[in-house]
Amino acid sequence: MTEQYVLGLQEIDETQVAVVGGKGAQLGGLSRIDGISVPGGFCVTTGAFRRVMAQVPSTDELLDRLSRADPDDRETIRTLSAHIRRAVEETAVPDDLAVAITRAVSGLGEDVACAVRSSATAEDLPTASFAGQQDTYLNVAGPEAILRHVSRCWASLFTERAVIYRQRNGIDHRTVHMAVVVQRMVLPDASGILFTADPVTGNRNVATVDAGFGLGEALVSGLVNPDVYKVRDDEIVARTIAAKQRAVHALPAGGTREVTVDSQRQEQPALTDAQVVRLVRFGRRIEAHFGRPQDIEWCLVDDGFQIVQSRPITTLFPVPESGDQENHVYVSVGHGQMMTDPMKPLGHSMWRLTAMVPMHEAGGRLFVDVTRRLAAPTSRAGLLDVLGKGDPLIRDALETVLDRDGFVPTLPDAGPGGPPAGGPPAPLETDPAVVTRLIERSERSVAALERDIRTKSGPELFDFLMEAFEEHKRVLSDPLSIQAIMAGMEATWWLNDKLLEWLGEKNAADTLTLSAPGNITSEMGLALLDVADVIRPHPELVTFLQGLEDDGFLDELAKLPGGTEARDAIEAYLDRYGMRCVGEIDITRPRWSERPTTLVPVILDNVRNFEPGAAELRFEQGRQRAQEKEQDVLSRLRALPDGEQKADETKRMIDRVRTFIGYREYPKYGIISRYFIYKQALLNEAGSLAQAGVLACTEDAFYLTFQELRDAVSSRQVDDRLIRERKDAFRSYHALTPPRVLTSEGDALTGAYRRDDVPAGALVGLPVSAGTVEGRARVVLDMADADLEAGDILVTAFTDPSWSPLFVGIAGLVTEVGGLMTHGAVIAREYGLPAVVGVEQATRLIRDGQRIRVHGTDGYVEILP
């Protein structure tokens, strides 16, 4: 059967992206919607493009060179892409293809002018819009000109911007093909863009219309500011009418030109209110057809709307599915867990199965629905207080939602219901034995899990794991454990509040908690200094580690002088801490035991930046500073009225905070220890599926939820298409910034500090570890890329416990995410590092290598000249 190179829009629907590209498929879908007018036209298919590309000389060699080019090497990409474009444009269109296109042009009408538009197979997709990456030509008149512009559209697949966009999104140039849409040219009175969801706030119930006179090119190119309307429930809720001094019009002989709008019309609305509301109704119909919010280009001709393009809005953060039409308010889990990256399906499904509260997934992130707790006055006050102490931005975002009339219903407080069975828990004594007992309980439980899981496989393993998850939650919800965590946190808050009131001293607890005993996370950082001590005396080991790429390096290491001791030290470290990694709440992330090379740069930094015995010295120095601070505070308190009583109370709280604050880090260590055991068992099952050909590779299991993996193990079947879709979706989630608070209408809120005590130009954040430090900013997005010198200030998106080994070598900390009691803050205080967290866009606003000053007591960062 002869391949069709030209298809009419009516022959196409949105499933045919591979044949007619994203734009062509969307237009075909649009043309099938009742009541929606689309200018007549046709598509030149990707088959035609492939046929022409096969005739372009040296294509394979040029594409190979282009694929190897660094996305940041603009000069190389510019040169290669220009070479390919020129070669494509100079390649003659085969005669039979030229005849088919000419015949299709004739079918649109005699002497018709057309819009000739690129339609790549990787554009206007749910996960990547590729907006503006290829070319569009307006008002092209005559078959010869249209053929020439079809070639230009094919060539535009290799514009510099399109090549860089693909490389940054990990898309192979060879997998993307170009179709071309040719449509009858529309000469509109007005045109513009309709977003069926608010592109700024994300609200799905508010549509935004941008409108101007003439062709839409004036708006897209930024030539004029548009009129802007916001519409909710068929009502215009906001409007801004701009002075539209310029417009773009089509020329009779082809092409377009800018014209000056008559001065009397410039400030007239481009649309009537009735037209705006009617347009939004069309938009809702289009949105319903495609099943997601749309970015729609429209033209108005004689009071009739023509739709010339519709594509998904890919920048909106997805909304969790609630299963009802009620209003919901969701709080981000990732901001509390110091991991705002997307999680793979196995990762977020496992976290949900082992969490203490129900969670909802959206955009690869997890959220907790807090609507009911916000609805009742008492639970609302408690929730805002707890979340506000941890992260003021979350509290502010929630208060913004509460200020909206009626969004969160008001419900009565729950009845008293009497005291819990057995009465309230006994007050917790300040006794280190409590912590010892809790840790022993956890260790016994983890050891039993490790022992019992060894004999389980197949469906029996998944039954066992469901029981293990209940034990997991039982350990997490141990009332004594929660009391111990709260005892340390409440003592910290008490000390900060009272010492500010009595002595005028901010964040005094930060110094009083230095080198608190029993903190598993701070011990982890210091222990890596001890590993460096073993390696430092042997230059051959240092040289070997500097050139390392293979994770199986430990056996090779042992063959060098001093290597056996070094290997033993690293293995001992991995035995205790190897279950950790960056983003460790996602079970699919590679653990240090699986990828020990991750630790090598940190070990080498420690070798270079520290003297032998640094771990013990650092801990002892912190302990002495805390002791001196205690003596200073107590002596100053005794000089006050009622000083003895104040000093006695403070001494009790200091003892309490030093007893319990270190335990704050232990439950997470226990969780991650369990996760590593779960992961090893699940990887065995996935490996069996891969060996049997059910999975293409073991890691494909990460794109299945726990239940789906369980089903696959039972049925020995997996839907390959589902895994491909999940991989595409996961890639797209990296481009999304998760909000701290999200509503069911799609509003994405980050919150604001609302402070006026910060110098102009400073970056505002949350003070979590007292002190002021000035130094070189090192912006590090991946722990494996860290290259730190003594005195550097670490600037990063977030720090979970796995970042702690870096903390021993830095002078200060700035993060985009964090709260007063999150792991990074706790360890910064343990090590005495001035730290400011929750600094929005810190990794973009602070350049690597800049000098900055971190005000850890007052909560802001200055960028120095």
Coordinates of N, CA and C in Angstrom, one line a residue, residues 405-478:
D405 N -13.0 33.5 51.3 CA -14.3 33.3 51.9 C -14.9 32.0 51.4
G406 N -15.2 31.1 52.4 CA -15.9 29.9 52.1 C -15.2 28.7 51.5
F407 N -13.9 28.9 51.2 CA -13.2 27.8 50.5 C -13.0 26.6 51.5
V408 N -12.6 26.9 52.7 CA -12.5 25.9 53.8 C -13.8 26.0 54.6
P409 N -14.6 25.0 54.7 CA -15.8 25.1 55.5 C -15.5 25.2 57.0
T410 N -16.4 25.8 57.8 CA -16.2 25.8 59.2 C -17.0 24.7 59.8
L411 N -16.3 23.9 60.6 CA -16.9 22.7 61.2 C -16.8 22.9 62.7
P412 N -17.7 22.3 63.5 CA -17.5 22.4 65.0 C -16.3 21.5 65.5
D413 N -15.7 21.9 66.6 CA -14.7 21.1 67.2 C -15.3 19.8 67.6
A414 N -14.4 18.7 67.6 CA -14.9 17.4 68.0 C -15.3 17.5 69.5
G415 N -16.3 16.7 69.9 CA -16.7 16.7 71.3 C -15.5 16.3 72.2
P416 N -15.7 16.6 73.5 CA -14.6 16.2 74.5 C -14.2 14.8 74.5
G417 N -15.3 13.9 74.5 CA -15.0 12.5 74.3 C -14.3 11.8 75.5
G418 N -13.9 12.6 76.5 CA -13.3 12.0 77.7 C -11.8 11.7 77.5
P419 N -11.1 11.4 78.5 CA -9.6 11.2 78.4 C -9.4 9.8 77.7
P420 N -8.2 9.6 77.1 CA -7.9 8.3 76.5 C -7.9 7.2 77.5
A421 N -8.1 6.0 77.1 CA -8.1 4.9 78.0 C -6.7 4.8 78.7
G422 N -6.8 4.6 80.0 CA -5.6 4.6 80.8 C -5.1 5.9 81.3
G423 N -5.8 7.0 80.9 CA -5.4 8.3 81.3 C -4.2 8.9 80.4
P424 N -3.8 10.1 80.7 CA -2.7 10.7 79.9 C -1.4 10.0 80.2
P425 N -0.4 10.0 79.2 CA 0.9 9.4 79.5 C 1.6 10.1 80.6
A426 N 2.4 9.3 81.4 CA 3.1 9.9 82.5 C 4.2 10.8 81.9
P427 N 4.4 11.9 82.7 CA 5.5 12.8 82.2 C 6.8 12.1 82.0
L428 N 7.5 12.5 81.0 CA 8.8 11.8 80.7 C 9.9 12.4 81.5
E429 N 10.6 11.5 82.2 CA 11.8 12.0 83.0 C 12.9 12.3 82.1
T430 N 13.8 13.2 82.5 CA 15.0 13.5 81.8 C 16.0 12.5 82.1
D431 N 16.0 11.4 81.4 CA 16.8 10.2 81.7 C 17.4 9.6 80.4
P432 N 18.7 9.7 80.2 CA 19.3 9.1 79.0 C 18.9 7.7 78.8
A433 N 18.5 6.9 79.8 CA 18.1 5.5 79.6 C 16.9 5.4 78.8
V434 N 16.1 6.4 78.7 CA 14.9 6.4 77.9 C 15.3 6.2 76.4
V435 N 16.3 7.1 76.0 CA 16.7 7.0 74.6 C 17.4 5.7 74.3
T436 N 18.2 5.2 75.3 CA 18.9 3.9 75.1 C 17.9 2.8 74.9
R437 N 16.8 2.8 75.7 CA 15.8 1.8 75.5 C 15.1 1.9 74.2
L438 N 14.8 3.1 73.7 CA 14.1 3.2 72.4 C 15.0 2.8 71.3
I439 N 16.3 3.1 71.3 CA 17.2 2.6 70.3 C 17.3 1.1 70.3
E440 N 17.4 0.5 71.4 CA 17.5 -0.9 71.5 C 16.2 -1.6 70.9
R441 N 15.0 -1.0 71.2 CA 13.8 -1.5 70.7 C 13.8 -1.5 69.2
S442 N 14.2 -0.4 68.6 CA 14.3 -0.2 67.2 C 15.3 -1.2 66.5
E443 N 16.4 -1.3 67.1 CA 17.4 -2.2 66.6 C 17.0 -3.7 66.6
R444 N 16.3 -4.1 67.7 CA 15.7 -5.4 67.7 C 14.7 -5.7 66.6
S445 N 13.9 -4.7 66.4 CA 12.8 -4.8 65.4 C 13.4 -4.9 64.0
V446 N 14.5 -4.1 63.7 CA 15.1 -4.1 62.4 C 15.8 -5.4 62.2
A447 N 16.5 -5.9 63.3 CA 17.2 -7.2 63.2 C 16.2 -8.4 62.9
A448 N 15.0 -8.3 63.5 CA 14.0 -9.4 63.3 C 13.5 -9.3 61.8
L449 N 13.3 -8.1 61.3 CA 12.9 -7.9 59.9 C 14.0 -8.5 59.0
E450 N 15.2 -8.2 59.2 CA 16.3 -8.7 58.4 C 16.4 -10.2 58.4
R451 N 16.2 -10.8 59.6 CA 16.3 -12.2 59.7 C 15.1 -12.9 59.0
D452 N 13.9 -12.4 59.3 CA 12.7 -13.1 58.8 C 12.4 -13.0 57.3
I453 N 12.9 -11.9 56.7 CA 12.6 -11.6 55.3 C 13.5 -12.5 54.4
R454 N 14.6 -13.1 54.9 CA 15.5 -13.9 54.1 C 14.8 -15.1 53.5
T455 N 13.8 -15.6 54.1 CA 13.2 -16.9 53.7 C 12.0 -16.6 52.8
K456 N 11.7 -15.4 52.5 CA 10.5 -15.0 51.8 C 10.8 -14.7 50.3
S457 N 9.9 -15.1 49.4 CA 10.1 -14.8 48.0 C 8.7 -15.0 47.4
G458 N 8.6 -14.4 46.1 CA 7.3 -14.5 45.4 C 6.2 -13.9 46.1
P459 N 4.9 -14.3 45.8 CA 3.8 -13.7 46.5 C 3.9 -13.7 48.0
E460 N 4.6 -14.7 48.6 CA 4.7 -14.8 50.0 C 5.5 -13.6 50.6
L461 N 6.4 -13.1 49.8 CA 7.2 -11.9 50.2 C 6.3 -10.7 50.4
F462 N 5.4 -10.5 49.5 CA 4.5 -9.4 49.5 C 3.5 -9.5 50.7
D463 N 3.0 -10.7 51.0 CA 2.2 -10.8 52.2 C 3.0 -10.5 53.4
F464 N 4.2 -11.0 53.5 CA 5.1 -10.7 54.6 C 5.4 -9.2 54.8
L465 N 5.6 -8.5 53.6 CA 5.9 -7.1 53.7 C 4.7 -6.3 54.2
M466 N 3.5 -6.7 53.8 CA 2.3 -6.0 54.3 C 2.2 -6.1 55.8
E467 N 2.6 -7.2 56.4 CA 2.7 -7.3 57.9 C 3.9 -6.5 58.4
A468 N 5.0 -6.5 57.7 CA 6.1 -5.7 58.1 C 5.8 -4.2 58.2
F469 N 5.0 -3.8 57.2 CA 4.6 -2.4 57.2 C 3.8 -2.0 58.5
E470 N 3.1 -2.9 59.0 CA 2.3 -2.6 60.2 C 3.3 -2.5 61.4
E471 N 4.3 -3.4 61.4 CA 5.3 -3.3 62.5 C 6.1 -2.0 62.4
H472 N 6.4 -1.6 61.1 CA 7.0 -0.4 60.8 C 6.3 0.8 61.4
K473 N 5.0 0.8 61.2 CA 4.1 1.9 61.7 C 4.0 1.9 63.2
R474 N 4.0 0.6 63.7 CA 3.9 0.5 65.2 C 5.1 1.1 65.9
V475 N 6.3 0.9 65.3 CA 7.5 1.4 65.9 C 7.5 2.9 65.8
L476 N 7.0 3.4 64.6 CA 7.0 4.9 64.4 C 6.0 5.6 65.4
S477 N 4.9 4.9 65.7 CA 3.9 5.5 66.5 C 4.1 5.2 68.0
D478 N 5.2 4.6 68.4 CA 5.4 4.3 69.8 C 5.3 5.6 70.6

